């Protein structure tokens, strides 16, 4: 919890004023039994109605002032707690946004959502209750004990016995339940994970008629969560009856002792009532304190879970250098010296001559994975080339292209862009040069325009329509009411798979990236649209370097070079013709899609073999 208190720094005034006003209210409450004692001993005993009226007005004034102090305290406490949770939630969201894919994969989406919502809400409640009651309840308890001592020491000794017993019960239960509340929150994570999985895959579940199995699985997780909540609830529920037993036992002892003292003339009836009222105040406050302890226990458990997310840090891979763009913006004043200018031009020319992208014996192993996903990948790509990536399912195609924008760090070797290790490049500089169309087409709730502006926030309509035309999506946009301002549902649910893919391609093309990565992004397109898209991509002006991941040989056959992957290793690299001649893996993929070509190749080989035999 201490690690999160810095988010209360902007609410120092509220965190001080809320407890102070609560203490003020507690002070007025401690005066009430004394006023009641005077009413009994002087007003009722002497039948002095004027005095009773005056003391009654005093009680009313104490109530009004106490109410105003309480409302003011609750206002400041609520302001501080809500402001704290807002800042904490924003900081947590910003931190999660900065995590790399490895850490997000390890933490899990459902856990992140739970900690962003339920956990922070519990922490907010804890802060609110602490500011309102954490000082008030102890002040009332010990203040009542002190006030009792001022009335009668012998009777007050009962408080000295009762309060430690109550403290043992309250804090003992707190220590017992804190780890159990952590387990409850972990169970909530699992329920949320199953819920999210089912809502996301509802079509698949119904297609395979697995509703009953999923209902049973969900019931199992919710029952486990309910059982853990009931168990910890039972332990927490013990607090109230035990505290009531102790306090009521103390009240019985007070009545017995007070009766003896009154009979001996050492105490008045009003003083006995005052002492019993102080014990009743202690009972009420300890019940509040017991509930507060439960809330604090939950809040502390949740705070630890939130703090654990902040402890997840991206590993540092090299020193972050200045951007390549900054090197290009050397002013005339900086290069006025002829010799310096010549050196600068030479460095730029040298960088143009080196490979644009280089995979230098790269291997990749995902966190907690048993084996390498990619092994010893080595190739170079020149600026403006189109590179196809093909291979069987699970061969590492997506893992390969995810290394280019730095989504995952290479565990061995290096990926270089213009000679610079991407692990040493600022993330914003690297990502601004790359346009990625992921394997799963993801659109966000909003309009077509707002989705395209993810690629370039200041994009003009002309730039958007150009990207839409390149992505073969004009008919999609023009077919929607409002065109660019047509509404898109969450995840693009109101679009077909092919429409989503074309719009995600347009989103990447709006920014005119130096590197365009298409990760099997045309799988939902028909062959004719796919062919038009490939032709449009080849017509892009400038030196855009394109990586196309596809299961279709037709999609990548015209690439400048094709990388063939097999079980995480490079099975071959070259043009379509070169690979068809000497790469067995590529031949298997290609001929499985074009069996007539295999027949032609077989007949051609038999003829050539016959000619050679005849010649001999």
PDB file of C-alpha atoms in Angstrom, residues 474-596:
ATOM      1  CA  UNK A 474     -13.827   1.989 -51.381  1.00  0.00           C
ATOM      2  CA  UNK A 475     -16.961  -0.099 -51.871  1.00  0.00           C
ATOM      3  CA  UNK A 476     -16.966  -0.898 -48.133  1.00  0.00           C
ATOM      4  CA  UNK A 477     -16.805   2.772 -47.119  1.00  0.00           C
ATOM      5  CA  UNK A 478     -19.174   4.097 -49.781  1.00  0.00           C
ATOM      6  CA  UNK A 479     -21.646   1.333 -48.979  1.00  0.00           C
ATOM      7  CA  UNK A 480     -22.017   2.591 -45.405  1.00  0.00           C
ATOM      8  CA  UNK A 481     -24.314   5.440 -44.477  1.00  0.00           C
ATOM      9  CA  UNK A 482     -22.093   8.407 -43.698  1.00  0.00           C
ATOM     10  CA  UNK A 483     -19.067   7.012 -45.600  1.00  0.00           C
ATOM     11  CA  UNK A 484     -16.024   7.999 -43.518  1.00  0.00           C
ATOM     12  CA  UNK A 485     -18.288   8.953 -40.616  1.00  0.00           C
ATOM     13  CA  UNK A 486     -20.100   5.610 -40.586  1.00  0.00           C
ATOM     14  CA  UNK A 487     -20.229   4.015 -37.141  1.00  0.00           C
ATOM     15  CA  UNK A 488     -18.018   1.036 -36.350  1.00  0.00           C
ATOM     16  CA  UNK A 489     -19.091  -1.282 -33.523  1.00  0.00           C
ATOM     17  CA  UNK A 490     -16.654  -2.591 -30.948  1.00  0.00           C
ATOM     18  CA  UNK A 491     -14.097  -4.865 -32.651  1.00  0.00           C
ATOM     19  CA  UNK A 492     -15.834  -4.110 -35.967  1.00  0.00           C
ATOM     20  CA  UNK A 493     -18.653  -6.551 -35.218  1.00  0.00           C
ATOM     21  CA  UNK A 494     -20.929  -4.840 -37.769  1.00  0.00           C
ATOM     22  CA  UNK A 495     -18.494  -5.641 -40.601  1.00  0.00           C
ATOM     23  CA  UNK A 496     -17.602  -8.880 -42.349  1.00  0.00           C
ATOM     24  CA  UNK A 497     -14.164 -10.434 -41.960  1.00  0.00           C
ATOM     25  CA  UNK A 498     -13.016  -9.211 -45.377  1.00  0.00           C
ATOM     26  CA  UNK A 499     -14.292  -5.683 -44.716  1.00  0.00           C
ATOM     27  CA  UNK A 500     -12.429  -5.545 -41.412  1.00  0.00           C
ATOM     28  CA  UNK A 501      -9.237  -6.741 -43.054  1.00  0.00           C
ATOM     29  CA  UNK A 502      -9.408  -4.133 -45.809  1.00  0.00           C
ATOM     30  CA  UNK A 503     -10.016  -1.311 -43.339  1.00  0.00           C
ATOM     31  CA  UNK A 504      -7.116  -2.419 -41.129  1.00  0.00           C
ATOM     32  CA  UNK A 505      -4.883  -2.432 -44.220  1.00  0.00           C
ATOM     33  CA  UNK A 506      -6.113   1.082 -45.062  1.00  0.00           C
ATOM     34  CA  UNK A 507      -5.349   2.181 -41.505  1.00  0.00           C
ATOM     35  CA  UNK A 508      -1.738   1.058 -41.882  1.00  0.00           C
ATOM     36  CA  UNK A 509      -1.382   2.634 -45.342  1.00  0.00           C
ATOM     37  CA  UNK A 510      -2.642   6.068 -44.246  1.00  0.00           C
ATOM     38  CA  UNK A 511       0.648   6.821 -42.512  1.00  0.00           C
ATOM     39  CA  UNK A 512       2.713   5.859 -45.612  1.00  0.00           C
ATOM     40  CA  UNK A 513       5.085   3.729 -43.544  1.00  0.00           C
ATOM     41  CA  UNK A 514       8.669   2.966 -44.498  1.00  0.00           C
ATOM     42  CA  UNK A 515       8.043  -0.658 -43.518  1.00  0.00           C
ATOM     43  CA  UNK A 516       4.661  -2.280 -44.165  1.00  0.00           C
ATOM     44  CA  UNK A 517       3.932  -5.601 -42.463  1.00  0.00           C
ATOM     45  CA  UNK A 518       0.923  -7.619 -43.631  1.00  0.00           C
ATOM     46  CA  UNK A 519       0.520 -10.588 -41.312  1.00  0.00           C
ATOM     47  CA  UNK A 520      -1.787 -12.942 -43.223  1.00  0.00           C
ATOM     48  CA  UNK A 521      -4.062  -9.909 -43.519  1.00  0.00           C
ATOM     49  CA  UNK A 522      -5.782 -10.965 -46.752  1.00  0.00           C
ATOM     50  CA  UNK A 523      -6.913 -14.427 -45.649  1.00  0.00           C
ATOM     51  CA  UNK A 524     -10.587 -13.392 -45.724  1.00  0.00           C
ATOM     52  CA  UNK A 525     -10.350 -11.825 -49.183  1.00  0.00           C
ATOM     53  CA  UNK A 526     -11.328 -13.611 -52.369  1.00  0.00           C
ATOM     54  CA  UNK A 527      -8.592 -14.287 -54.936  1.00  0.00           C
ATOM     55  CA  UNK A 528      -9.678 -11.446 -57.237  1.00  0.00           C
ATOM     56  CA  UNK A 529      -9.612  -8.831 -54.444  1.00  0.00           C
ATOM     57  CA  UNK A 530      -6.348 -10.278 -53.148  1.00  0.00           C
ATOM     58  CA  UNK A 531      -4.797  -9.907 -56.605  1.00  0.00           C
ATOM     59  CA  UNK A 532      -6.009  -6.298 -56.903  1.00  0.00           C
ATOM     60  CA  UNK A 533      -4.593  -5.543 -53.445  1.00  0.00           C
ATOM     61  CA  UNK A 534      -1.167  -6.962 -54.357  1.00  0.00           C
ATOM     62  CA  UNK A 535      -1.123  -4.974 -57.590  1.00  0.00           C
ATOM     63  CA  UNK A 536      -2.048  -1.799 -55.682  1.00  0.00           C
ATOM     64  CA  UNK A 537       0.693  -2.371 -53.109  1.00  0.00           C
ATOM     65  CA  UNK A 538       3.286  -2.742 -55.868  1.00  0.00           C
ATOM     66  CA  UNK A 539       2.178   0.627 -57.251  1.00  0.00           C
ATOM     67  CA  UNK A 540       2.914   2.513 -54.005  1.00  0.00           C
ATOM     68  CA  UNK A 541       5.314   5.365 -54.697  1.00  0.00           C
ATOM     69  CA  UNK A 542       8.486   5.699 -52.665  1.00  0.00           C
ATOM     70  CA  UNK A 543      10.672   3.094 -51.045  1.00  0.00           C
ATOM     71  CA  UNK A 544       8.239   1.181 -48.868  1.00  0.00           C
ATOM     72  CA  UNK A 545       9.651  -2.135 -47.744  1.00  0.00           C
ATOM     73  CA  UNK A 546       6.846  -4.675 -47.519  1.00  0.00           C
ATOM     74  CA  UNK A 547       6.665  -7.948 -45.605  1.00  0.00           C
ATOM     75  CA  UNK A 548       3.775 -10.210 -46.576  1.00  0.00           C
ATOM     76  CA  UNK A 549       2.967 -13.224 -44.423  1.00  0.00           C
ATOM     77  CA  UNK A 550       0.589 -15.586 -46.135  1.00  0.00           C
ATOM     78  CA  UNK A 551      -0.477 -19.201 -46.418  1.00  0.00           C
ATOM     79  CA  UNK A 552      -1.220 -18.636 -50.104  1.00  0.00           C
ATOM     80  CA  UNK A 553       1.681 -19.138 -52.472  1.00  0.00           C
ATOM     81  CA  UNK A 554      -0.087 -16.926 -55.018  1.00  0.00           C
ATOM     82  CA  UNK A 555       0.054 -13.971 -52.625  1.00  0.00           C
ATOM     83  CA  UNK A 556       3.838 -13.993 -52.226  1.00  0.00           C
ATOM     84  CA  UNK A 557       5.052 -15.621 -55.473  1.00  0.00           C
ATOM     85  CA  UNK A 558       5.896 -12.234 -57.057  1.00  0.00           C
ATOM     86  CA  UNK A 559       7.882 -10.982 -54.024  1.00  0.00           C
ATOM     87  CA  UNK A 560      11.514  -9.973 -54.520  1.00  0.00           C
ATOM     88  CA  UNK A 561      12.478 -12.685 -52.073  1.00  0.00           C
ATOM     89  CA  UNK A 562      10.557 -15.317 -50.185  1.00  0.00           C
ATOM     90  CA  UNK A 563      11.530 -16.658 -46.769  1.00  0.00           C
ATOM     91  CA  UNK A 564      10.404 -20.228 -46.138  1.00  0.00           C
ATOM     92  CA  UNK A 565      10.100 -21.268 -42.495  1.00  0.00           C
ATOM     93  CA  UNK A 566       9.836 -24.795 -41.164  1.00  0.00           C
ATOM     94  CA  UNK A 567       9.502 -25.407 -37.420  1.00  0.00           C
ATOM     95  CA  UNK A 568      11.191 -22.091 -36.549  1.00  0.00           C
ATOM     96  CA  UNK A 569      14.120 -22.478 -38.917  1.00  0.00           C
ATOM     97  CA  UNK A 570      14.777 -21.097 -42.392  1.00  0.00           C
ATOM     98  CA  UNK A 571      14.186 -23.842 -44.932  1.00  0.00           C
ATOM     99  CA  UNK A 572      15.035 -21.555 -47.823  1.00  0.00           C
ATOM    100  CA  UNK A 573      15.197 -18.008 -49.166  1.00  0.00           C
ATOM    101  CA  UNK A 574      15.010 -16.741 -52.725  1.00  0.00           C
ATOM    102  CA  UNK A 575      12.594 -15.970 -55.526  1.00  0.00           C
ATOM    103  CA  UNK A 576       9.622 -18.134 -56.408  1.00  0.00           C
ATOM    104  CA  UNK A 577      11.502 -19.803 -59.257  1.00  0.00           C
ATOM    105  CA  UNK A 578      14.614 -20.460 -57.182  1.00  0.00           C
ATOM    106  CA  UNK A 579      12.676 -21.992 -54.318  1.00  0.00           C
ATOM    107  CA  UNK A 580      10.548 -24.094 -56.636  1.00  0.00           C
ATOM    108  CA  UNK A 581      13.753 -25.536 -58.039  1.00  0.00           C
ATOM    109  CA  UNK A 582      15.633 -26.412 -54.855  1.00  0.00           C
ATOM    110  CA  UNK A 583      13.469 -25.977 -51.693  1.00  0.00           C
ATOM    111  CA  UNK A 584      11.521 -29.076 -50.758  1.00  0.00           C
ATOM    112  CA  UNK A 585       9.348 -27.328 -48.141  1.00  0.00           C
ATOM    113  CA  UNK A 586       8.308 -24.626 -50.610  1.00  0.00           C
ATOM    114  CA  UNK A 587       7.624 -27.225 -53.293  1.00  0.00           C
ATOM    115  CA  UNK A 588       5.357 -29.113 -50.900  1.00  0.00           C
ATOM    116  CA  UNK A 589       3.390 -25.944 -50.017  1.00  0.00           C
ATOM    117  CA  UNK A 590       3.123 -24.730 -53.610  1.00  0.00           C
ATOM    118  CA  UNK A 591       2.193 -28.026 -55.212  1.00  0.00           C
ATOM    119  CA  UNK A 592      -0.388 -28.738 -52.498  1.00  0.00           C
ATOM    120  CA  UNK A 593      -2.173 -25.570 -53.620  1.00  0.00           C
ATOM    121  CA  UNK A 594      -1.543 -26.081 -57.350  1.00  0.00           C
ATOM    122  CA  UNK A 595      -1.613 -29.843 -57.977  1.00  0.00           C
ATOM    123  CA  UNK A 596      -1.797 -29.294 -61.745  1.00  0.00           C
TER     124      UNK A 596
END
